[in-house]
XYZ file of C-alpha atoms in Angstrom:
435
model
C -172.543 -194.983 -8.852
C -168.886 -195.690 -8.221
C -168.598 -197.239 -11.685
C -170.028 -194.134 -13.398
C -167.694 -191.546 -11.862
C -164.586 -192.280 -13.983
C -166.500 -191.658 -17.252
C -166.295 -187.811 -17.248
C -162.638 -188.034 -16.308
C -162.013 -190.494 -19.142
C -163.809 -188.238 -21.634
C -161.756 -185.273 -20.480
C -158.565 -187.291 -20.930
C -159.616 -188.308 -24.428
C -160.418 -184.697 -25.334
C -157.026 -183.596 -24.033
C -155.261 -186.241 -26.107
C -157.231 -185.246 -29.199
C -156.441 -181.559 -28.636
C -152.730 -182.275 -28.213
C -152.714 -184.450 -31.334
C -154.276 -181.621 -33.364
C -152.115 -178.944 -31.753
C -148.864 -180.732 -32.596
C -150.109 -182.337 -35.829
C -147.106 -182.976 -38.088
C -149.294 -182.530 -41.199
C -150.033 -178.931 -40.171
C -147.380 -176.228 -40.817
C -148.109 -174.556 -37.496
C -148.150 -177.941 -35.759
C -144.587 -178.557 -36.945
C -143.492 -175.110 -35.741
C -145.060 -175.710 -32.335
C -143.195 -179.008 -32.010
C -139.786 -177.575 -32.794
C -140.376 -174.386 -30.783
C -141.189 -176.356 -27.638
C -138.036 -178.420 -28.181
C -135.916 -175.313 -28.828
C -137.103 -173.539 -25.679
C -136.529 -176.710 -23.641
C -132.980 -176.890 -24.989
C -132.286 -173.231 -24.196
C -133.613 -173.673 -20.657
C -131.433 -176.703 -19.977
C -128.439 -174.798 -21.344
C -129.115 -171.857 -19.020
C -129.407 -174.132 -15.987
C -126.227 -175.991 -16.924
C -124.300 -172.722 -17.213
C -125.766 -171.512 -13.922
C -124.476 -174.618 -12.202
C -121.038 -174.543 -13.810
C -117.916 -172.458 -13.285
C -119.442 -169.766 -15.474
C -121.669 -168.476 -12.658
C -119.755 -169.777 -9.666
C -118.838 -166.425 -8.142
C -118.418 -165.055 -4.660
C -120.804 -162.340 -3.444
C -118.037 -159.721 -3.475
C -117.486 -160.232 -7.204
C -121.190 -160.077 -8.060
C -121.370 -156.692 -9.782
C -118.229 -157.123 -11.910
C -119.241 -160.643 -12.937
C -122.767 -159.513 -13.758
C -121.299 -156.804 -15.989
C -119.264 -159.433 -17.844
C -122.354 -161.604 -18.214
C -124.347 -158.700 -19.668
C -121.683 -158.079 -22.292
C -121.732 -161.786 -23.102
C -125.501 -161.788 -23.713
C -125.166 -158.960 -26.227
C -122.552 -160.763 -28.344
C -124.958 -163.047 -30.275
C -126.827 -160.065 -31.679
C -123.600 -158.371 -32.720
C -123.009 -161.431 -34.913
C -126.618 -162.058 -35.898
C -127.649 -158.667 -37.241
C -124.929 -158.055 -39.869
C -124.161 -161.638 -40.894
C -127.134 -163.962 -40.492
C -130.151 -161.706 -41.095
C -129.383 -161.076 -44.819
C -129.256 -164.856 -45.286
C -132.651 -165.272 -43.616
C -134.084 -162.690 -46.043
C -133.291 -164.810 -49.098
C -136.573 -166.719 -49.095
C -138.794 -169.331 -47.388
C -136.521 -172.282 -48.171
C -133.432 -170.527 -46.765
C -135.300 -169.570 -43.594
C -136.238 -173.199 -43.031
C -132.726 -174.408 -43.742
C -131.445 -171.899 -41.145
C -133.769 -173.533 -38.592
C -132.276 -176.962 -39.329
C -128.697 -175.650 -39.263
C -129.331 -173.909 -35.937
C -130.309 -177.265 -34.449
C -127.231 -179.001 -35.847
C -124.944 -176.210 -34.600
C -126.427 -176.321 -31.126
C -126.169 -180.114 -30.982
C -122.463 -179.971 -31.838
C -121.882 -177.120 -29.376
C -123.656 -178.895 -26.502
C -121.811 -182.154 -27.212
C -118.454 -180.369 -26.985
C -119.504 -178.426 -23.877
C -120.087 -181.690 -22.028
C -116.313 -182.271 -22.069
C -115.242 -178.617 -21.668
C -117.625 -177.453 -18.949
C -114.811 -176.442 -16.609
C -112.398 -175.001 -19.168
C -112.159 -171.633 -20.905
C -113.560 -173.215 -24.089
C -116.977 -173.001 -22.428
C -117.151 -169.313 -23.450
C -116.776 -169.653 -27.254
C -118.941 -172.791 -27.255
C -121.693 -171.064 -25.285
C -121.460 -168.071 -27.619
C -121.820 -170.366 -30.650
C -124.953 -171.876 -29.139
C -126.424 -168.476 -28.301
C -125.903 -167.243 -31.862
C -127.536 -170.379 -33.280
C -130.463 -170.055 -30.865
C -131.049 -166.398 -31.792
C -130.844 -167.289 -35.497
C -133.630 -169.811 -34.934
C -135.780 -167.255 -33.075
C -135.447 -164.684 -35.858
C -136.246 -167.340 -38.482
C -139.250 -168.460 -36.435
C -140.690 -164.925 -36.359
C -140.163 -164.672 -40.122
C -141.832 -168.031 -40.778
C -145.018 -167.528 -38.768
C -146.942 -165.542 -41.458
C -145.945 -168.043 -44.147
C -147.001 -171.044 -42.068
C -150.224 -169.355 -40.972
C -151.140 -168.691 -44.621
C -150.432 -172.317 -45.499
C -152.422 -173.844 -42.627
C -155.996 -174.072 -43.906
C -157.135 -175.921 -40.754
C -155.817 -173.299 -38.356
C -158.365 -171.811 -35.994
C -156.026 -168.989 -35.045
C -157.547 -166.015 -36.788
C -154.751 -163.486 -36.523
C -151.024 -163.022 -36.173
C -151.543 -161.618 -32.673
C -153.290 -164.801 -31.538
C -150.710 -166.999 -33.223
C -147.805 -165.138 -31.615
C -149.565 -165.267 -28.239
C -150.209 -168.987 -28.626
C -146.564 -169.735 -29.393
C -145.374 -167.475 -26.552
C -147.545 -169.401 -24.081
C -146.179 -172.677 -25.441
C -142.653 -171.373 -24.842
C -143.502 -170.461 -21.237
C -144.944 -173.916 -20.508
C -142.079 -175.742 -22.238
C -139.488 -173.633 -20.421
C -141.154 -174.256 -17.051
C -141.205 -178.032 -17.566
C -137.597 -178.121 -18.794
C -136.597 -175.835 -15.920
C -138.038 -178.209 -13.327
C -136.263 -181.160 -14.942
C -132.975 -179.274 -15.253
C -133.087 -177.954 -11.699
C -133.836 -181.445 -10.392
C -130.853 -182.866 -12.282
C -128.617 -180.035 -11.073
C -129.489 -180.695 -7.429
C -129.285 -184.487 -7.654
C -126.083 -185.899 -6.133
C -123.591 -187.345 -8.624
C -125.326 -185.660 -11.586
C -125.063 -181.865 -11.875
C -124.602 -179.445 -14.793
C -122.876 -181.941 -17.074
C -125.940 -184.186 -17.071
C -128.167 -181.229 -17.966
C -126.105 -180.900 -21.142
C -126.338 -184.634 -21.809
C -130.122 -184.514 -21.427
C -130.230 -181.444 -23.703
C -128.942 -183.558 -26.594
C -132.288 -185.400 -26.711
C -134.571 -182.395 -27.459
C -131.975 -181.098 -29.919
C -131.917 -184.448 -31.743
C -135.703 -184.421 -32.049
C -135.562 -180.727 -33.045
C -133.298 -181.549 -35.996
C -135.492 -184.478 -37.053
C -138.776 -182.547 -36.767
C -137.508 -179.355 -38.412
C -136.959 -181.208 -41.679
C -140.750 -181.240 -42.074
C -140.692 -177.460 -42.566
C -139.256 -178.024 -46.063
C -142.281 -180.170 -46.971
C -144.584 -177.267 -46.107
C -142.978 -174.766 -48.487
C -145.529 -172.557 -50.312
C -146.203 -173.877 -53.808
C -145.391 -170.548 -55.424
C -141.835 -170.667 -54.077
C -141.315 -174.032 -55.842
C -143.289 -173.558 -59.056
C -142.441 -169.967 -59.837
C -139.000 -168.463 -60.306
C -137.832 -166.120 -57.582
C -138.163 -162.493 -58.477
C -135.706 -160.407 -56.507
C -134.607 -156.851 -56.978
C -131.152 -156.341 -58.457
C -129.997 -154.557 -55.316
C -131.445 -154.939 -51.867
C -132.462 -151.648 -50.404
C -132.947 -150.716 -46.796
C -136.603 -150.854 -45.664
C -138.330 -147.492 -46.019
C -141.730 -145.895 -46.325
C -144.630 -145.213 -43.934
C -145.016 -148.836 -42.795
C -141.352 -149.052 -41.823
C -141.594 -145.666 -40.081
C -144.493 -147.025 -38.040
C -142.611 -150.127 -36.896
C -139.459 -148.113 -36.208
C -141.217 -145.603 -33.954
C -143.091 -148.403 -32.225
C -139.770 -150.126 -31.555
C -138.868 -147.088 -29.414
C -141.537 -148.013 -26.875
C -140.635 -151.682 -27.113
C -136.973 -150.889 -26.443
C -137.911 -148.974 -23.309
C -140.109 -151.820 -22.064
C -137.320 -154.340 -22.599
C -134.854 -152.006 -20.901
C -137.205 -151.719 -17.932
C -137.382 -155.507 -17.637
C -133.579 -155.788 -17.538
C -133.358 -152.891 -15.109
C -135.927 -154.257 -12.690
C -134.596 -157.834 -12.689
C -131.215 -156.646 -11.399
C -132.559 -153.774 -9.275
C -134.685 -156.209 -7.293
C -131.904 -158.790 -7.050
C -129.384 -156.332 -5.602
C -131.986 -154.601 -3.395
C -133.065 -157.882 -1.794
C -129.467 -159.002 -1.434
C -128.532 -155.699 0.233
C -131.444 -156.047 2.665
C -130.468 -159.690 3.415
C -133.956 -160.789 2.349
C -134.664 -164.504 1.871
C -134.008 -165.879 -1.606
C -137.583 -167.108 -1.975
C -138.823 -163.505 -2.212
C -136.861 -163.056 -5.418
C -138.321 -166.326 -6.621
C -141.827 -165.012 -5.919
C -141.083 -161.899 -8.012
C -139.817 -164.037 -10.898
C -142.909 -166.230 -10.695
C -145.103 -163.087 -10.707
C -143.343 -161.897 -13.853
C -143.776 -165.305 -15.512
C -147.463 -165.394 -14.582
C -147.829 -161.908 -16.066
C -146.174 -163.020 -19.311
C -148.453 -166.058 -19.505
C -151.505 -163.887 -18.819
C -150.431 -161.561 -21.638
C -150.731 -164.426 -24.124
C -154.414 -164.728 -23.228
C -155.308 -161.071 -22.770
C -153.508 -159.573 -25.799
C -155.644 -161.299 -28.468
C -158.798 -160.116 -26.646
C -157.561 -156.527 -26.544
C -156.616 -156.774 -30.226
C -160.279 -157.254 -31.117
C -160.947 -153.624 -30.152
C -157.543 -151.945 -30.413
C -154.596 -152.076 -32.781
C -151.094 -153.358 -32.109
C -149.718 -149.875 -31.496
C -152.387 -149.173 -28.877
C -151.494 -152.391 -27.035
C -147.857 -151.294 -26.703
C -148.931 -147.829 -25.500
C -151.329 -149.309 -22.920
C -148.506 -151.440 -21.529
C -146.183 -148.445 -21.210
C -148.870 -146.364 -19.464
C -149.578 -149.237 -17.036
C -145.904 -149.468 -16.084
C -145.680 -145.716 -15.487
C -148.785 -145.706 -13.277
C -147.868 -148.737 -11.148
C -144.179 -147.830 -10.729
C -144.854 -144.233 -9.699
C -147.587 -145.352 -7.289
C -145.301 -147.945 -5.678
C -142.447 -145.442 -5.348
C -144.705 -142.763 -3.852
C -146.410 -145.037 -1.345
C -143.173 -146.870 -0.353
C -144.895 -150.269 -0.246
C -141.624 -152.168 -0.435
C -141.319 -155.741 -1.626
C -145.070 -156.139 -2.160
C -144.988 -153.216 -4.588
C -141.955 -154.705 -6.332
C -143.768 -158.019 -6.834
C -146.757 -156.125 -8.259
C -144.453 -154.234 -10.638
C -142.841 -157.516 -11.715
C -146.289 -158.870 -12.559
C -147.356 -155.752 -14.485
C -144.015 -155.691 -16.307
C -144.570 -159.296 -17.349
C -148.027 -158.498 -18.722
C -146.987 -155.242 -20.404
C -143.723 -156.434 -21.961
C -145.166 -159.803 -22.968
C -148.247 -158.310 -24.580
C -146.260 -155.553 -26.284
C -143.837 -158.064 -27.828
C -146.697 -160.165 -29.203
C -148.337 -157.074 -30.692
C -145.066 -155.671 -32.062
C -144.166 -158.912 -33.843
C -147.620 -159.010 -35.415
C -147.257 -155.378 -36.486
C -143.989 -156.094 -38.313
C -145.353 -159.311 -39.827
C -148.419 -157.453 -41.104
C -146.878 -154.185 -42.305
C -143.620 -155.298 -43.907
C -142.762 -157.484 -46.906
C -141.757 -161.081 -46.164
C -138.348 -160.694 -47.795
C -137.522 -158.026 -45.182
C -138.429 -160.083 -42.106
C -134.947 -161.437 -41.455
C -133.186 -158.079 -41.383
C -135.988 -156.354 -39.491
C -136.421 -158.946 -36.747
C -132.655 -159.262 -36.288
C -132.318 -155.473 -36.155
C -135.191 -154.958 -33.742
C -134.154 -157.871 -31.524
C -130.692 -156.311 -31.397
C -132.245 -153.030 -30.261
C -134.336 -154.794 -27.630
C -131.481 -156.904 -26.313
C -129.217 -153.864 -26.139
C -131.950 -152.023 -24.225
C -132.260 -154.936 -21.802
C -128.487 -154.908 -21.257
C -128.372 -151.122 -20.771
C -131.202 -151.297 -18.249
C -129.397 -154.055 -16.368
C -126.160 -152.032 -16.478
C -127.897 -149.077 -14.829
C -129.298 -151.282 -12.057
C -125.939 -153.013 -11.556
C -123.767 -149.907 -11.431
C -126.063 -147.222 -9.959
C -126.761 -148.996 -6.619
C -130.271 -147.501 -6.270
C -132.711 -148.135 -3.454
C -135.896 -149.983 -4.350
C -138.060 -146.846 -4.128
C -135.657 -144.769 -6.211
C -135.479 -147.552 -8.772
C -139.270 -147.695 -9.013
C -139.401 -143.928 -9.505
C -136.776 -144.230 -12.247
C -138.884 -146.951 -13.883
C -141.951 -144.696 -13.974
C -139.980 -141.710 -15.234
C -138.477 -143.660 -18.140
C -141.943 -144.880 -19.155
C -143.279 -141.316 -19.228
C -140.210 -140.138 -21.140
C -140.697 -142.924 -23.690
C -144.331 -141.935 -24.237
C -143.346 -138.274 -24.703
C -140.604 -139.271 -27.155
C -143.065 -141.415 -29.102
C -145.529 -138.525 -29.418
C -142.737 -136.223 -30.626
C -141.557 -138.821 -33.156
C -145.074 -139.309 -34.532
C -145.557 -135.553 -34.797
C -142.259 -135.190 -36.686
C -143.209 -137.972 -39.102
C -146.578 -136.387 -39.781
C -144.968 -133.077 -40.641
C -142.500 -134.877 -42.908
C -145.311 -136.596 -44.782
C -144.131 -140.123 -43.857
C -147.267 -141.162 -41.976
C -149.661 -143.795 -43.386
C -153.197 -142.960 -44.426
C -154.985 -140.828 -41.856
C -157.739 -143.451 -41.578
C -155.264 -146.103 -40.410
C -156.215 -146.809 -36.755
C -152.677 -147.941 -36.003
C -151.164 -144.505 -36.579
C -151.891 -142.676 -33.352
């Protein structure tokens, strides 16, 4: 009997290896994207931890609010560069989008290498900014590439853009968690520290550059065999489909703003109450668990409801939970619950929104649209964080504000849809996505 017991365990191990081999198969377009996305997220995580352990975030408690304000402005800078300069380049076709992915890896490798020697100098700021811009350029290119790679992957079992986006989002969460544990361990190890996080980061970036070259091999045949047909002048996106994504981005912007608001509201509220640091860690874990859960729940909801409905459901859930927590004054427990619901709602809404844009809009418009919308969302996150940083609200008042903004966003969405209907810009009345 003792000799038989290891067999099921061995079979499970073999199945896991086979699944991983298929999931990251280099002959599959989506397999290549999964490889480089896991490496990219790992690199970004190590960079964040290195900056957190360097002079960049070494601040005294009395300087917290002013330094946080400076940090928020810094996070917005990549999108100020990305939207007007890089997004038109990404729009120029599948080959250019894939070249941008490779160049983003090269740029980040160079930036990280230089940061190793300048970690304690003022050059850390422009080098970090360069890396952030390159990272955001990759993320926009990745969102633009997903429909192309999904169309070219005949062996893919992922039946929809929603499921594909959810799958890649979950992969990012797992990769970030693993890299975070490694980076935090290096940061806390004597005689190592932030500089070694940057040294270790060079390894995933090297593999990222090597693996991303395979994206060129998976170019659609039509882009190689047929001449490119482009309009003489590029026009701004317009029409009912664009109106749908634009109005939906209103709700998404509010959700992202609420995430930024609540992250800093909870941090300052717990700090003001002299609460233990682990409570904030529990809230962050609850939010991460919610985001991971969204990757599994969103595709199931999509079977019965459209992408727009998913975003609306998330906004309604936030309004209900936040107002309930503020009314009942349930303190930190309510805040942890809100963090979890925010993770589910914002994570699921982002997956659905990306799929909505990828489905409704032309591929040559992906670069500009994703850069534009990501700029909106990042700005919303920063504005929400600004409010929490400068307003000095209590936890209950902050929760009430969270619920009120969700209700206001829903009302604004209804008004916007009504205005578009009267202007004749709505899609066909039978379209289930136009609520």
